PDB file of C-alpha atoms in Angstrom:
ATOM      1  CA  UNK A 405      -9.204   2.582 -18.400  1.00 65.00           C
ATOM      2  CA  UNK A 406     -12.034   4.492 -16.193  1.00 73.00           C
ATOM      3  CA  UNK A 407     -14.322   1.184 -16.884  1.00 78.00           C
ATOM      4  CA  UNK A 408     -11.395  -1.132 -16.137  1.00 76.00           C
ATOM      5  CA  UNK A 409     -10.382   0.337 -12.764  1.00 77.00           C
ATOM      6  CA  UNK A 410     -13.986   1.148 -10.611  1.00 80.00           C
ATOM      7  CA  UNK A 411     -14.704  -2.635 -11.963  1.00 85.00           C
ATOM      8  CA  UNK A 412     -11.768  -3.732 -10.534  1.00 81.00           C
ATOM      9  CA  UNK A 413     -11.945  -2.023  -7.490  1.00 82.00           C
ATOM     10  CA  UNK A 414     -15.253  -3.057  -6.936  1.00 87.00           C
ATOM     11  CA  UNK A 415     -14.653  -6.556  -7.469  1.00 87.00           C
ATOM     12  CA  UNK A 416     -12.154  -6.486  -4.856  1.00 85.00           C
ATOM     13  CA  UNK A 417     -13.963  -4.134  -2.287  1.00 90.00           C
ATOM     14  CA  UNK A 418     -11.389  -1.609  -2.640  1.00 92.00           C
ATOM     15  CA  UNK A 419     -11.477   1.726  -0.511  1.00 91.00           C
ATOM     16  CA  UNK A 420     -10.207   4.394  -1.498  1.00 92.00           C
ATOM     17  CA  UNK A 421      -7.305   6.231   0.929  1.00 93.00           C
ATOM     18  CA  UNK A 422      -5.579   9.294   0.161  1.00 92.00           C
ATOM     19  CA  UNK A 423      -5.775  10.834  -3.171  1.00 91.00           C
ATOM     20  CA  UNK A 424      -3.691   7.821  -4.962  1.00 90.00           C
ATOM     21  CA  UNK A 425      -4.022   4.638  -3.150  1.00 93.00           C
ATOM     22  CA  UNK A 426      -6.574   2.096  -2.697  1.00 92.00           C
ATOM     23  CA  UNK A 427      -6.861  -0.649  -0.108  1.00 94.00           C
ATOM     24  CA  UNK A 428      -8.395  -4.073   0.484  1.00 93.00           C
ATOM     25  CA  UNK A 429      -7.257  -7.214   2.517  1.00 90.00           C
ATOM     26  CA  UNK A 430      -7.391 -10.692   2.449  1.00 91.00           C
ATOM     27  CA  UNK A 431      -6.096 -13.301   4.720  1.00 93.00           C
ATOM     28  CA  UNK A 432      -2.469 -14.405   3.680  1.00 94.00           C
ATOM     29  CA  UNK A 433      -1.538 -17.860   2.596  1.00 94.00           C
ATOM     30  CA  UNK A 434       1.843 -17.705   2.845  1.00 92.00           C
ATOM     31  CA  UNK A 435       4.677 -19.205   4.478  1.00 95.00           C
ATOM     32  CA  UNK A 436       5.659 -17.082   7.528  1.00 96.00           C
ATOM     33  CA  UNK A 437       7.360 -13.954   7.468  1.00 95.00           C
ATOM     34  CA  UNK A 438       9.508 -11.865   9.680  1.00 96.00           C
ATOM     35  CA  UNK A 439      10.308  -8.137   8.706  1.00 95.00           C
ATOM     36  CA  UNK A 440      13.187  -6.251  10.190  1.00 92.00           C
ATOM     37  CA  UNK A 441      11.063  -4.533  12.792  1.00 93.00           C
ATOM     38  CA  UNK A 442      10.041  -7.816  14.115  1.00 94.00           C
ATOM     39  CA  UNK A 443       6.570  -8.023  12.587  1.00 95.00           C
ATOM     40  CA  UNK A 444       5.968 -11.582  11.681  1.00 96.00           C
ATOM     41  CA  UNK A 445       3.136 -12.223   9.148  1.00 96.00           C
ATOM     42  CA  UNK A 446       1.716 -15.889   9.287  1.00 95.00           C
ATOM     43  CA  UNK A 447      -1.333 -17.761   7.521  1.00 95.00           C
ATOM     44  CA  UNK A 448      -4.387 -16.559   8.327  1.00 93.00           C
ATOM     45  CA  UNK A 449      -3.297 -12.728   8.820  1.00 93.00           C
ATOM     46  CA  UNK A 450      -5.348 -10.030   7.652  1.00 90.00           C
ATOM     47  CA  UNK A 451      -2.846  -8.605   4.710  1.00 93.00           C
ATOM     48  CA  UNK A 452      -3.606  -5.269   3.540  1.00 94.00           C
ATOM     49  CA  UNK A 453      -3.405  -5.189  -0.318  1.00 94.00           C
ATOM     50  CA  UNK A 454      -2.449  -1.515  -1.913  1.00 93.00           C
ATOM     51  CA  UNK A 455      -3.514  -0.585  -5.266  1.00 89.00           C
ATOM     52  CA  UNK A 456      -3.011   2.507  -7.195  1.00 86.00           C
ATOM     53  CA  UNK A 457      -5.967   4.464  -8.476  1.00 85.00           C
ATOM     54  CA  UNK A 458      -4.515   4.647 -11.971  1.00 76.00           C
ATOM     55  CA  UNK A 459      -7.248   7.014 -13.029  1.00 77.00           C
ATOM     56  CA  UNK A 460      -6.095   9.836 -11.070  1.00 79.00           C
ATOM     57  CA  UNK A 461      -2.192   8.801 -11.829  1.00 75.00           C
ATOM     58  CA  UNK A 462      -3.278   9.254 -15.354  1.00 72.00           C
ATOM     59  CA  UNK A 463      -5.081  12.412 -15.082  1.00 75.00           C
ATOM     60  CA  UNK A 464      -1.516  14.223 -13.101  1.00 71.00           C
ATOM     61  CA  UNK A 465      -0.117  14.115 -16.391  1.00 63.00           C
ATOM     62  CA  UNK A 466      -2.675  15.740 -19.036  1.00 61.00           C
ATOM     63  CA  UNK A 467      -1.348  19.191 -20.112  1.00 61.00           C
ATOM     64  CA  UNK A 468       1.687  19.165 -17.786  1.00 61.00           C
ATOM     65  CA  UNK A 469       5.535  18.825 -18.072  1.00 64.00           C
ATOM     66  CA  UNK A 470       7.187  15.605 -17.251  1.00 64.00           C
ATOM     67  CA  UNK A 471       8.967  16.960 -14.229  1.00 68.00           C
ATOM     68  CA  UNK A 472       5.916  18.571 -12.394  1.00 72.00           C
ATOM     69  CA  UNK A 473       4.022  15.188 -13.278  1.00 72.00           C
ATOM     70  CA  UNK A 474       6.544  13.335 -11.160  1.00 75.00           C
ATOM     71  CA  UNK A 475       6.336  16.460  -8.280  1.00 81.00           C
ATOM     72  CA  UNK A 476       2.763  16.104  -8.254  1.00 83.00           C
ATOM     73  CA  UNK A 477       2.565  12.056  -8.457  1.00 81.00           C
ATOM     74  CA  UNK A 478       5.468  11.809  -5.527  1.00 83.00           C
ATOM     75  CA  UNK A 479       3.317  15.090  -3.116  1.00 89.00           C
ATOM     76  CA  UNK A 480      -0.006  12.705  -3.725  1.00 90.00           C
ATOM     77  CA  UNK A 481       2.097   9.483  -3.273  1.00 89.00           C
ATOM     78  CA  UNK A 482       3.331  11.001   0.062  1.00 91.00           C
ATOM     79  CA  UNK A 483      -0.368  12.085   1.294  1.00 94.00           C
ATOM     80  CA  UNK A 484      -1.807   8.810   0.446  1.00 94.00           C
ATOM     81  CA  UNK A 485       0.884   6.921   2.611  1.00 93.00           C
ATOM     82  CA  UNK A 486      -0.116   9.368   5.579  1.00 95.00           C
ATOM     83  CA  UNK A 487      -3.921   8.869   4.943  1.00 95.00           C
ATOM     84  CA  UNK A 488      -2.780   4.918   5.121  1.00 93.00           C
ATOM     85  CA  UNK A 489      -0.774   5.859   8.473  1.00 93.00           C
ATOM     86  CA  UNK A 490      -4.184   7.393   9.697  1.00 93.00           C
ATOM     87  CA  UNK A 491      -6.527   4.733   8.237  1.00 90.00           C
ATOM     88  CA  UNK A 492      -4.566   2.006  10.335  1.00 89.00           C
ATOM     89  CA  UNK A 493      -4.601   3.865  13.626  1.00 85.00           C
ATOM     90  CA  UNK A 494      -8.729   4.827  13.017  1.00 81.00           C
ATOM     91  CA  UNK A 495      -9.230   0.739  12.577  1.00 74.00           C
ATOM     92  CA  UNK A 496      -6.754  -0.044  15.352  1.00 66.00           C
ATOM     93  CA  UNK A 497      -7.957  -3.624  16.160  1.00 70.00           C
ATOM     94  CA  UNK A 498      -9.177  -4.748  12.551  1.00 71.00           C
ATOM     95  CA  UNK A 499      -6.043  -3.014  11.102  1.00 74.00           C
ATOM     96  CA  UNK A 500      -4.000  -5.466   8.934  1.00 84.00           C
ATOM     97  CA  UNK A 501      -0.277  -5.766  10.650  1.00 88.00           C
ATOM     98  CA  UNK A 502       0.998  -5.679   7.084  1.00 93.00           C
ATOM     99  CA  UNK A 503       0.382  -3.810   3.734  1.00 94.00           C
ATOM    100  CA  UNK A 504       1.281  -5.417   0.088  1.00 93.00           C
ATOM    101  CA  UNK A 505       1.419  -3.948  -3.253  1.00 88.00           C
ATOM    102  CA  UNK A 506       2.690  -4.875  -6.571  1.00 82.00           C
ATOM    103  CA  UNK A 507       4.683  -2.373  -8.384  1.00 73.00           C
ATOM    104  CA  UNK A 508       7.078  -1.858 -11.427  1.00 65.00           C
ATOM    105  CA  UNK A 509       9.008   0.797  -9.974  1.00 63.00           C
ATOM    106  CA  UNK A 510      11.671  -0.371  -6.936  1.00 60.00           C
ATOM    107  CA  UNK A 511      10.631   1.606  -4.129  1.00 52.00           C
ATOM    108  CA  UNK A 512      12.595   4.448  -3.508  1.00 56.00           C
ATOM    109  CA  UNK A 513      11.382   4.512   0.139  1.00 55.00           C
ATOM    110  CA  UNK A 514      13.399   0.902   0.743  1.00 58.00           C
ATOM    111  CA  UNK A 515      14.722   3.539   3.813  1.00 62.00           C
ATOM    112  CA  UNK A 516      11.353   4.678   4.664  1.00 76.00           C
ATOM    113  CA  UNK A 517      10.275   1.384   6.429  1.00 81.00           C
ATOM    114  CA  UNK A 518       9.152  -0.797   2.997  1.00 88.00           C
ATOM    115  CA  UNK A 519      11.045  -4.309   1.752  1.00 87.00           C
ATOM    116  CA  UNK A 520      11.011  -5.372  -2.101  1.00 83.00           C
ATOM    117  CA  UNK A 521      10.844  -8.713  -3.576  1.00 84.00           C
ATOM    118  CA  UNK A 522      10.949  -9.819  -7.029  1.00 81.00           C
ATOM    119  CA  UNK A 523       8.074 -11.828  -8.098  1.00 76.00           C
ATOM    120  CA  UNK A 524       9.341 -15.407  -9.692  1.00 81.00           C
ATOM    121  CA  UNK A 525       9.241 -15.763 -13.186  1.00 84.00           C
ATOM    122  CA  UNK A 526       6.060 -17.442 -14.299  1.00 85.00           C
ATOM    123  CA  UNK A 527       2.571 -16.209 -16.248  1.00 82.00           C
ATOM    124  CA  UNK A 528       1.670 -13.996 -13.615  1.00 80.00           C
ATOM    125  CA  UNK A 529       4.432 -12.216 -13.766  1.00 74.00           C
ATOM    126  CA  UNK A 530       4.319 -12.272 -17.507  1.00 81.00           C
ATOM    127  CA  UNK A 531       1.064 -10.264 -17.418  1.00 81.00           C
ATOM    128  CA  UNK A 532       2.019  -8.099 -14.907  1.00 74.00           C
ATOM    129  CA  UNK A 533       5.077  -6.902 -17.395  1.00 76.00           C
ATOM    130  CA  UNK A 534       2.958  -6.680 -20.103  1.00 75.00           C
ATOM    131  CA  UNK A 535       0.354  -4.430 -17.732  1.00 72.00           C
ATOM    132  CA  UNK A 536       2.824  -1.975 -16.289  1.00 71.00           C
ATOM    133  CA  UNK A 537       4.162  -1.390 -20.151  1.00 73.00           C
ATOM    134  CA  UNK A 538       0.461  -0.483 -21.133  1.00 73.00           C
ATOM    135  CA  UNK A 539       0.279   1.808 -17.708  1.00 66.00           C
ATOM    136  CA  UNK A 540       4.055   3.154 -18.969  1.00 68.00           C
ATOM    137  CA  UNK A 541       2.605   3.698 -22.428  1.00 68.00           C
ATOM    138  CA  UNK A 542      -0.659   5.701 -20.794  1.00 65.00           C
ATOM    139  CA  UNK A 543       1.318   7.437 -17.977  1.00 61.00           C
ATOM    140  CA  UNK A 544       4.822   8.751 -19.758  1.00 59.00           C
ATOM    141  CA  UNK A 545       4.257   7.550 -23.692  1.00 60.00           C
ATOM    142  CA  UNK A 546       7.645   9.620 -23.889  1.00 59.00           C
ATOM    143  CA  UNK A 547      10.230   7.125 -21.625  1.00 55.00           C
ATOM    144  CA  UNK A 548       7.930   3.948 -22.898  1.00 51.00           C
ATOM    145  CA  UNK A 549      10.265   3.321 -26.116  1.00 56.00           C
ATOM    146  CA  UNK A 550      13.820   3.332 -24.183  1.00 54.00           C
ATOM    147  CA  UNK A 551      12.387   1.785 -20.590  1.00 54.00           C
ATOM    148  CA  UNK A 552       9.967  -1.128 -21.625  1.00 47.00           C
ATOM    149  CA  UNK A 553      12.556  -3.997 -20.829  1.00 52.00           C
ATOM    150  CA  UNK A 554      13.059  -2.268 -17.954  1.00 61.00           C
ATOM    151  CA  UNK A 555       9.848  -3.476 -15.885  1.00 65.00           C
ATOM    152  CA  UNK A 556      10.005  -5.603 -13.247  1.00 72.00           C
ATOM    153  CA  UNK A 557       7.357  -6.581 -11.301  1.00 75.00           C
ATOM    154  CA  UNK A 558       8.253  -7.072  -7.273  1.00 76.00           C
ATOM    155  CA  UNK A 559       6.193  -7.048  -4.366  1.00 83.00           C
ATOM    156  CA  UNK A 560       6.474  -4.154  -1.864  1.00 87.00           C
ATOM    157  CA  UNK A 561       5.782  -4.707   1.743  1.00 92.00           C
ATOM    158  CA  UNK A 562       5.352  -2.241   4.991  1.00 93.00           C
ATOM    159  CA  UNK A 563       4.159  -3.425   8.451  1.00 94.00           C
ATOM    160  CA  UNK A 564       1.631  -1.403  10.147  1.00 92.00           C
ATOM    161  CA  UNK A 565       4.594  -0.362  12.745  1.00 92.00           C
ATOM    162  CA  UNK A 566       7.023   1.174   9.697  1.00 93.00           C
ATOM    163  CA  UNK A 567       3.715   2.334   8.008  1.00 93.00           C
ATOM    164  CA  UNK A 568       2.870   4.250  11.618  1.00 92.00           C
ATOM    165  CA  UNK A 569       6.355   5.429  11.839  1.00 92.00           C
ATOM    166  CA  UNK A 570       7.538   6.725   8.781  1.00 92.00           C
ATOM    167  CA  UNK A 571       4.288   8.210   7.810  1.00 93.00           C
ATOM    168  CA  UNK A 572       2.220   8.282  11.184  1.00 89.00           C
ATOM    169  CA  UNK A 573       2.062  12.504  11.283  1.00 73.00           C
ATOM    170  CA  UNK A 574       0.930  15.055   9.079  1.00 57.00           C
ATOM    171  CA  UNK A 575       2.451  15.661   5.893  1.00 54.00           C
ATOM    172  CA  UNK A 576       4.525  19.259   6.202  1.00 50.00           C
TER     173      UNK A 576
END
């Protein structure tokens, strides 16, 4: 997986913020968007694009408990978004006004500032199910059996405003 991730990353110029999440942009090609804090997103944005560094996710586990896995995955999870809060203040006019990701897990921060949409059915979304239950069967091999059908790819969003507010001060 080492091999797998720096290639990827490096194909798609990722940086590395915070201890868990990576970043990249690209211009977006979508139809126009408008997010609850008034943001609106049209072609030709910069888009931010958040990966995880599944390395490091992978490494919280070894020789630990479930529950302190999860404590120390959600306390890095938390940093990185403030180290993301930072990052777009440092690059204040090349910031992108919104941030993307691609998860299997529903955001629990849906009140922190992010939206969730299911991706439509289709073959990228069939290998994104099939990836996230080879990252389940890495990351917790022990709730892979009962949860597999359970993994639904959506895309997460957070403007840059949300991103600033919810996460914009130092972690306590």
């Amino acid at each position: 997986m080492n091999l797998w991730d720096r290639a990827y990353h490096r194909y798609h110029r990722l940086e590395a913020v915070g201890p868990l999440l990576m970043v990249g942009s690209r211009r977006y090609a979508g139809a126009q968007r408008r997010f609850a804090d008034g943001t609106v997103l049209a072609a030709g944005d910069w888009l931010g694009t958040l990966h995880f560094n599944n390395v490091l996710i992978a490494s919280l586990g070894s020789g630990r408990g479930r529950h302190l896995t999860a404590w120390q995955f959600t306390r890095q999870l938390r940093e990185s978004l403030h180290a993301l809060a930072a990052y777009s203040v440092s690059r204040a006019g090349e910031s992108p006004i919104v941030y993307q990701g691609t998860t299997w897990m529903q955001p629990h921060g849906l009140t922190r500032g992010f939206s969730c949409d299911p991706l439509p059915d289709g073959w990228r979304t069939r290998l994104l199910r099939w990836h996230f239950r080879v990252l389940r069967a890495c990351f917790a091999p022990a709730t892979f059996r009962n949860k597999s059908r359970e993994l639904e790819p959506c895309l997460f969003w957070i403007t840059r405003s949300e991103l600033r507010r919810h996460f914009g001060r130092s972690p306590t």
